[in-house]
Every structure is written in structure tokens, then in C-alpha cells.
Amino acid sequence: MNIQRVTGTLAAVAIVGMAGVAHAADGYPNKPITLIIGFAPGGPTDAIGRVLFKTVSQKLNVPIIIENKPGAGGNIGTAELMRAKPDGYTLLYGTSSITTAPPLFGRDDLNPKTAFLTASCSVSVPLILLTNKAMDQKSATQFYDTVKANPGKYFQGSSGNGAIDHLVSMDIANRMGLDIQHVPYKGNGPALTDLVSGNVNFMYSGSFNSAMPFIQNGQARALAVTSEKRSASLPDVPSLSEAVPGLKGFDAGTWQVLIAPKGTDPAILAKLDQVLQESLKDPEVQKSLRFQGAELMDKDPKACQEYVAAEYSRWSETIKRLGLKAEN
């Protein structure tokens, strides 16, 4: 057979195939989209998601119906997504929990490297190391030195066992040789309330809008943020990486991504990424993001997928190293 003819035929097939994929996304979407959020209403993911996807809905010209499916560190929402048809009409707005909850709960079936597709990275939010007003340390280094010198004396609140703030705190404690008492709460809000009341000494809060009033009125002190660089929302607060010699290069926190069932048309994923990235630049969305302490991740789909995979490997190793395990 003529090689030139075979090559030409294959090229023609490829062109037709690509045209078919593009055509498949031309009419998308033409009906309402269901967006799963694996956490209760009112939390940081829900708050950002509702503002962001209001704009996405307007740009796509279809309703986006948000369904909150809280539980098991976000695993319930992820499992719900995996049962959906891969047609782009059921999506999940997930957080860093998609990389922490599966290894913590022993759910290998929810491994983000194989269980679903990442459509788009949106924003990242660092955690804030907060102490109550009774603590007189003025820097993160002073604080950690004090905690290390008094093993078992200081109490740390978190938004729950296995939550990102709990895992980050345990990782830092392990790195710094700290012996602390962990007090889990049912969410960031209750933990923050007990912090300012003096019932716990410190916490790592991922909710800027909730923490800011207490920081501003002096009921809580912000010693550092857990991102490698300073947060634009707290420019005068150093990062742990720059302030604590033992945490040089440390970078952790929560982030948010749009994911879809495995098998979803790549053209649909591309369209969703394009519209979401456009929505992130909307002035009203930008205003809300600043209020939430959120910053754009600025990753293309390939880099986004690679980032999620790397975070899964990181937290799987960390959870194993710390000997952590959650009950299903």
C-alpha cells in the first residue's frame, strides 16, 4: 500500500475526529448543570463557589444548581460525582480535600490520579496561624519556641479531624518537634469562636473573612500564613517560610478545582476551563476573592492536573509518615 496514501488517510481521520469532538461541545451546555460541593453551606469552598459559579452560569447561559454533599472530608461528594454520567452536566467544585481525604480514609478508589478528570484550577487560600489575645508571642518563631518548651500545655483548635488545617498543623508539629493538644471542632467557625474566647490557644484558619474581624479588633493575632509567599490580603503578616528557619520553603493551604467524571469529552473540559478562567477575572468575583483571601492559581489544564497529582502524592506520604487514619 502507498505510504503517502496511508498517512493522508490517517490525517483525514484525525481531522474528522477532532472536528467531531469540537462539534460535540458546540451545543454544550443546553440544560442546567448540577454542581456538587462536598461541604456544608457557608464554608469557604461554598462561599467562593456560589459567587464564582453565578458568573459561570451567566456566561454559559444555563442555570447551575449547587448541591451540598458534606461528609467524610469531602469523599461523599467525590463519590457522588463518580456515579454521574460523563456528559458535563454533573460537576464537582472540590478543594485540597480531594488529595487528603482519600488516603486518610483509605479510599483508593477516589485517587484523583485515576478516579476523575480535572477541568480547571481556580484559587488557592493559605491558612493563617492565629493565637488568642492572652498569648504574648509576637512572631511565629517565638510562638513555636514557647510551645516546644512546654510540651502538652498548648491547645490547638481545628475545623475537624483530617481537615486541611489539622493535617497542616500536624505536619508542622512533626517538623518542629512540638507536642500539642488537638481539639477538633465541626468547622472553622466553632474553632474560631473558642479561640477568641480563650478555650484554645491557637489554630490555623483557612477562612479569611471570618478571621479578619477578630484580627482587626485585637481578639486574635495573626503570626504567619502557611503559603510560601505572603498573602495579598494580609501583606504585613509574614509567611512561615520566611519567618521560621525550620520551615524554609514550606507551602500549604487549601485550593479549589473544578472536576468532572472520567470519560468527559475533552472539548467540554476545555470549554469549562475557558469560562471559569474568564469568570475569575470578573470584577465582582475578584472583590469576593480578595474578601476570602483567595488568589488565582494561574495554571493551565495540564499543569492543574499535574499539581493535583503531586499534592495527592505529598499528602499520602505525609499522612503515612504521621500515622494518621480516619474512620469511614
Coordinates of C-alpha atoms in Angstrom, one line a residue:
M1 CA 0.0 0.0 0.0
N2 CA 1.2 3.5 -0.7
I3 CA 2.6 5.0 2.4
Q4 CA 1.7 8.5 1.4
R5 CA -1.9 7.5 0.9
V6 CA -2.0 5.8 4.4
T7 CA -0.5 8.9 6.0
G8 CA -3.1 11.0 4.2
T9 CA -5.9 8.8 5.3
L10 CA -4.8 8.8 8.9
A11 CA -4.5 12.6 8.9
A12 CA -8.0 12.8 7.4
V13 CA -9.4 10.5 10.1
A14 CA -7.7 12.6 12.8
I15 CA -9.1 15.8 11.4
V16 CA -12.6 14.3 11.2
G17 CA -12.1 13.0 14.8
M18 CA -11.1 16.4 16.1
A19 CA -14.0 18.1 14.3
G20 CA -16.3 15.6 15.9
V21 CA -15.0 16.4 19.4
A22 CA -15.3 20.1 18.7
H23 CA -18.8 19.6 17.4
A24 CA -19.8 17.6 20.4
A25 CA -19.0 20.6 22.6
D26 CA -20.7 23.2 20.3
G27 CA -24.1 22.6 21.8
Y28 CA -22.8 22.3 25.3
P29 CA -24.4 23.2 27.6
N30 CA -28.1 23.2 26.6
K31 CA -29.6 22.4 30.0
P32 CA -29.0 23.0 33.7
I33 CA -25.7 21.8 35.3
T34 CA -25.5 20.3 38.7
L35 CA -22.5 21.4 40.7
I36 CA -21.7 19.2 43.8
I37 CA -19.8 20.8 46.7
G38 CA -18.6 18.3 49.3
F39 CA -19.0 20.6 52.2
A40 CA -21.9 22.3 54.1
P41 CA -23.3 25.7 53.0
G42 CA -21.5 28.7 54.4
G43 CA -17.9 27.4 54.4
P44 CA -15.0 28.9 52.4
T45 CA -15.5 26.5 49.4
D46 CA -19.2 27.0 49.3
A47 CA -18.9 30.8 49.7
I48 CA -16.4 31.2 46.9
G49 CA -18.1 28.6 44.7
R50 CA -21.5 30.3 44.8
V51 CA -20.1 33.7 43.8
L52 CA -17.8 32.2 41.1
F53 CA -20.4 29.9 39.5
K54 CA -23.1 32.6 39.5
T55 CA -20.8 34.3 36.9
V56 CA -20.0 31.0 35.2
S57 CA -23.7 30.3 34.9
Q58 CA -24.3 33.7 33.2
K59 CA -21.5 33.1 30.7
L60 CA -22.8 29.6 29.8
N61 CA -26.4 30.9 29.8
V62 CA -27.7 27.9 31.7
P63 CA -28.7 27.5 35.4
I64 CA -26.1 25.9 37.7
I65 CA -27.7 24.1 40.6
I66 CA -25.5 23.7 43.6
E67 CA -25.9 20.6 45.7
N68 CA -24.1 20.4 49.0
K69 CA -23.0 16.8 49.9
P70 CA -20.9 17.1 53.1
G71 CA -19.2 14.3 54.9
A72 CA -16.1 12.1 55.2
G73 CA -13.8 15.1 54.4
G74 CA -15.4 15.7 51.0
N75 CA -15.3 12.0 50.0
I76 CA -19.1 11.7 49.9
G77 CA -19.3 14.5 47.3
T78 CA -16.5 12.9 45.2
A79 CA -18.1 9.5 45.3
E80 CA -21.4 11.1 44.1
L81 CA -19.6 12.7 41.1
M82 CA -18.1 9.3 40.1
R83 CA -21.6 7.9 39.8
A84 CA -22.6 10.6 37.4
K85 CA -22.7 10.4 33.6
P86 CA -19.6 11.9 31.9
D87 CA -21.6 14.4 29.9
G88 CA -20.5 17.6 31.6
Y89 CA -23.9 18.1 33.3
T90 CA -22.7 16.9 36.8
L91 CA -19.5 18.5 38.1
L92 CA -17.8 18.9 41.4
Y93 CA -16.2 22.0 42.9
G94 CA -13.5 20.4 45.0
T95 CA -10.8 21.5 47.4
S96 CA -7.4 20.2 48.5
S97 CA -9.5 17.5 50.3
I98 CA -9.7 15.5 47.1
T99 CA -6.0 14.8 47.7
T100 CA -6.1 14.4 51.5
A101 CA -9.4 12.6 52.3
P102 CA -8.8 9.5 50.1
P103 CA -5.6 8.4 51.8
L104 CA -6.9 9.5 55.2
F105 CA -10.0 7.3 54.9
G106 CA -8.3 4.5 52.9
R107 CA -10.3 5.2 49.8
D108 CA -8.0 4.2 47.0
D109 CA -11.0 4.2 44.6
L110 CA -11.0 8.0 45.0
N111 CA -7.4 8.5 43.9
P112 CA -7.5 11.8 41.9
K113 CA -4.9 10.5 39.5
T114 CA -7.3 7.9 38.2
A115 CA -10.8 8.5 39.6
F116 CA -11.8 11.6 37.7
L117 CA -10.7 14.5 35.4
T118 CA -9.6 17.9 36.5
A119 CA -11.3 20.5 34.4
S120 CA -9.8 23.7 35.9
C121 CA -7.8 25.1 38.8
S122 CA -9.3 28.2 40.3
V123 CA -7.9 29.7 43.5
S124 CA -5.7 28.9 46.5
V125 CA -6.1 30.1 50.1
P126 CA -3.4 29.9 52.7
L127 CA -4.1 29.2 56.3
I128 CA -3.4 31.8 59.0
L129 CA -1.6 30.9 62.2
L130 CA -3.7 32.6 64.8
T131 CA -3.2 32.9 68.6
N132 CA -5.7 34.3 71.1
K133 CA -5.1 37.6 72.8
A134 CA -3.8 36.0 76.0
M135 CA -0.7 34.7 74.1
D136 CA 2.0 37.3 74.1
Q137 CA 4.3 36.0 71.4
K138 CA 4.8 38.5 68.6
S139 CA 6.3 36.1 66.0
A140 CA 5.8 32.6 64.8
T141 CA 9.3 31.7 65.8
Q142 CA 8.7 32.9 69.4
F143 CA 5.4 31.0 69.4
Y144 CA 6.9 27.7 68.3
D145 CA 9.8 28.1 70.8
T146 CA 7.3 28.6 73.6
V147 CA 5.2 25.6 72.6
K148 CA 8.3 23.4 72.2
A149 CA 9.5 24.4 75.7
N150 CA 6.1 23.4 77.2
P151 CA 5.1 20.0 75.8
G152 CA 1.4 19.1 76.1
K153 CA 0.5 22.5 77.5
Y154 CA -1.0 24.3 74.5
F155 CA -4.3 23.5 72.8
Q156 CA -4.9 23.9 69.1
G157 CA -8.4 24.1 67.6
S158 CA -9.1 22.8 64.1
S159 CA -12.1 22.5 61.8
G160 CA -12.1 18.7 62.3
N161 CA -10.1 15.6 62.3
G162 CA -8.5 15.2 58.9
A163 CA -9.3 18.7 57.7
I164 CA -6.5 20.5 55.9
D165 CA -5.8 22.8 58.9
H166 CA -5.5 19.7 61.1
L167 CA -3.1 18.0 58.6
V168 CA -1.0 21.1 58.2
S169 CA -0.8 21.6 61.9
M170 CA 0.3 18.0 62.5
D171 CA 2.9 18.2 59.7
I172 CA 4.3 21.4 61.2
A173 CA 4.3 20.0 64.7
N174 CA 6.2 17.0 63.4
R175 CA 8.8 19.1 61.6
M176 CA 9.3 21.4 64.6
G177 CA 9.2 18.8 67.3
L178 CA 6.1 20.2 69.0
D179 CA 3.9 18.3 71.5
I180 CA 0.4 19.9 71.3
Q181 CA -3.2 19.0 72.3
H182 CA -5.5 18.8 69.3
V183 CA -9.2 19.9 69.8
P184 CA -11.3 19.1 66.7
Y185 CA -14.5 21.1 66.0
K186 CA -17.3 20.8 63.5
G187 CA -16.0 23.5 61.2
N188 CA -13.8 26.6 61.2
G189 CA -16.4 28.8 62.8
P190 CA -16.8 27.0 66.2
A191 CA -13.0 26.6 66.4
L192 CA -12.5 30.4 65.8
T193 CA -15.2 31.2 68.5
D194 CA -13.4 29.1 71.1
L195 CA -10.0 30.7 70.1
V196 CA -11.2 34.2 70.8
S197 CA -12.9 33.0 74.0
G198 CA -9.6 31.6 75.2
N199 CA -10.7 28.0 75.2
V200 CA -7.9 27.1 72.8
N201 CA -4.5 28.8 72.4
F202 CA -4.1 28.7 68.6
M203 CA -5.4 27.5 65.3
Y204 CA -4.6 27.5 61.6
S205 CA -7.6 29.2 60.0
G206 CA -8.5 28.9 56.3
S207 CA -11.4 31.4 56.5
F208 CA -10.1 34.9 56.0
N209 CA -13.5 36.6 56.1
S210 CA -14.3 35.0 59.4
A211 CA -10.9 35.7 61.0
M212 CA -10.3 39.2 59.8
P213 CA -12.7 41.0 62.2
F214 CA -11.0 39.3 65.2
I215 CA -7.6 40.2 63.8
Q216 CA -8.6 43.8 63.3
N217 CA -10.1 44.2 66.8
G218 CA -7.2 42.5 68.5
Q219 CA -9.1 39.4 69.7
A220 CA -6.8 37.3 67.7
R221 CA -3.2 37.8 66.5
A222 CA -2.1 36.7 63.0
L223 CA 1.5 35.4 63.3
A224 CA 2.0 34.0 59.8
V225 CA 0.4 32.5 56.7
T226 CA 1.2 29.0 55.5
S227 CA 1.8 29.9 51.8
E228 CA 5.4 30.2 50.7
K229 CA 4.8 33.9 49.9
R230 CA 2.8 36.5 51.8
S231 CA -0.9 36.8 51.2
A232 CA -2.1 40.0 49.4
S233 CA -5.0 40.1 51.9
L234 CA -2.5 40.2 54.9
P235 CA 0.5 41.9 53.4
D236 CA 2.1 42.8 56.8
V237 CA 1.9 39.2 58.0
P238 CA 5.0 37.1 57.1
S239 CA 4.9 33.6 55.6
L240 CA 6.1 30.7 57.7
S241 CA 8.7 30.1 55.0
E242 CA 10.3 33.5 55.6
A243 CA 9.8 33.7 59.3
V244 CA 10.7 30.3 60.7
P245 CA 14.1 28.8 59.7
G246 CA 12.9 25.3 60.2
L247 CA 10.1 25.8 57.7
K248 CA 12.0 27.3 54.8
G249 CA 10.1 26.6 51.6
F250 CA 7.0 25.4 53.4
D251 CA 3.9 25.9 51.3
A252 CA 0.5 24.5 52.2
G253 CA -3.1 25.5 52.4
T254 CA -6.4 24.9 50.6
W255 CA -7.1 25.3 46.9
Q256 CA -10.1 24.8 44.7
V257 CA -10.6 23.0 41.5
L258 CA -13.5 22.0 39.1
I259 CA -13.6 18.3 38.4
A260 CA -15.6 16.1 36.1
P261 CA -16.4 12.4 35.8
K262 CA -13.8 10.2 34.0
G263 CA -14.7 9.9 30.3
T264 CA -15.9 13.5 29.9
D265 CA -15.3 15.0 26.4
P266 CA -12.0 16.9 26.4
A267 CA -13.7 19.7 24.4
I268 CA -16.2 20.1 27.2
L269 CA -13.5 20.3 29.8
A270 CA -11.7 22.9 27.7
K271 CA -14.8 25.0 27.4
L272 CA -15.4 24.8 31.2
D273 CA -11.8 25.9 31.9
Q274 CA -12.1 28.8 29.5
V275 CA -15.3 30.1 31.0
L276 CA -14.1 29.6 34.6
Q277 CA -10.9 31.4 33.9
E278 CA -12.8 34.3 32.4
S279 CA -15.2 34.4 35.4
L280 CA -12.3 34.6 37.8
K281 CA -11.4 37.9 36.2
D282 CA -14.8 39.4 36.7
P283 CA -14.7 42.5 39.0
E284 CA -17.4 41.2 41.3
V285 CA -15.8 37.8 41.6
Q286 CA -12.4 39.5 42.2
K287 CA -13.8 41.5 45.0
S288 CA -15.2 38.4 46.7
L289 CA -11.9 36.5 46.2
R290 CA -10.0 39.3 48.0
F291 CA -12.5 39.2 50.9
Q292 CA -11.9 35.4 51.1
G293 CA -8.1 35.7 50.9
A294 CA -8.1 33.7 47.7
E295 CA -5.6 34.2 44.9
L296 CA -5.7 32.9 41.4
M297 CA -3.8 29.6 40.8
D298 CA -2.9 30.6 37.2
K299 CA -2.5 27.0 35.9
D300 CA -3.4 25.7 32.5
P301 CA -5.3 22.3 32.5
K302 CA -2.2 20.2 32.1
A303 CA -0.4 22.0 34.9
C304 CA -3.5 21.8 37.0
Q305 CA -3.8 18.0 36.6
E306 CA -0.1 17.6 37.4
Y307 CA -0.5 19.8 40.5
V308 CA -3.4 17.8 41.9
A309 CA -1.4 14.5 41.3
A310 CA 1.6 15.9 43.1
E311 CA -0.5 17.1 46.0
Y312 CA -2.0 13.6 46.3
S313 CA 1.4 12.1 46.5
R314 CA 2.6 14.7 49.0
W315 CA -0.3 14.2 51.4
S316 CA -0.4 10.4 51.0
E317 CA 3.2 10.3 52.2
T318 CA 2.6 12.9 54.9
I319 CA -0.4 11.0 56.3
K320 CA 1.5 7.7 56.3
R321 CA 4.5 9.4 58.0
L322 CA 2.3 10.9 60.7
G323 CA 0.4 7.6 61.2
L324 CA -3.0 9.3 60.7
K325 CA -6.2 7.4 59.8
A326 CA -9.8 8.4 59.8
E327 CA -12.8 6.2 60.3
N328 CA -15.2 5.9 57.4

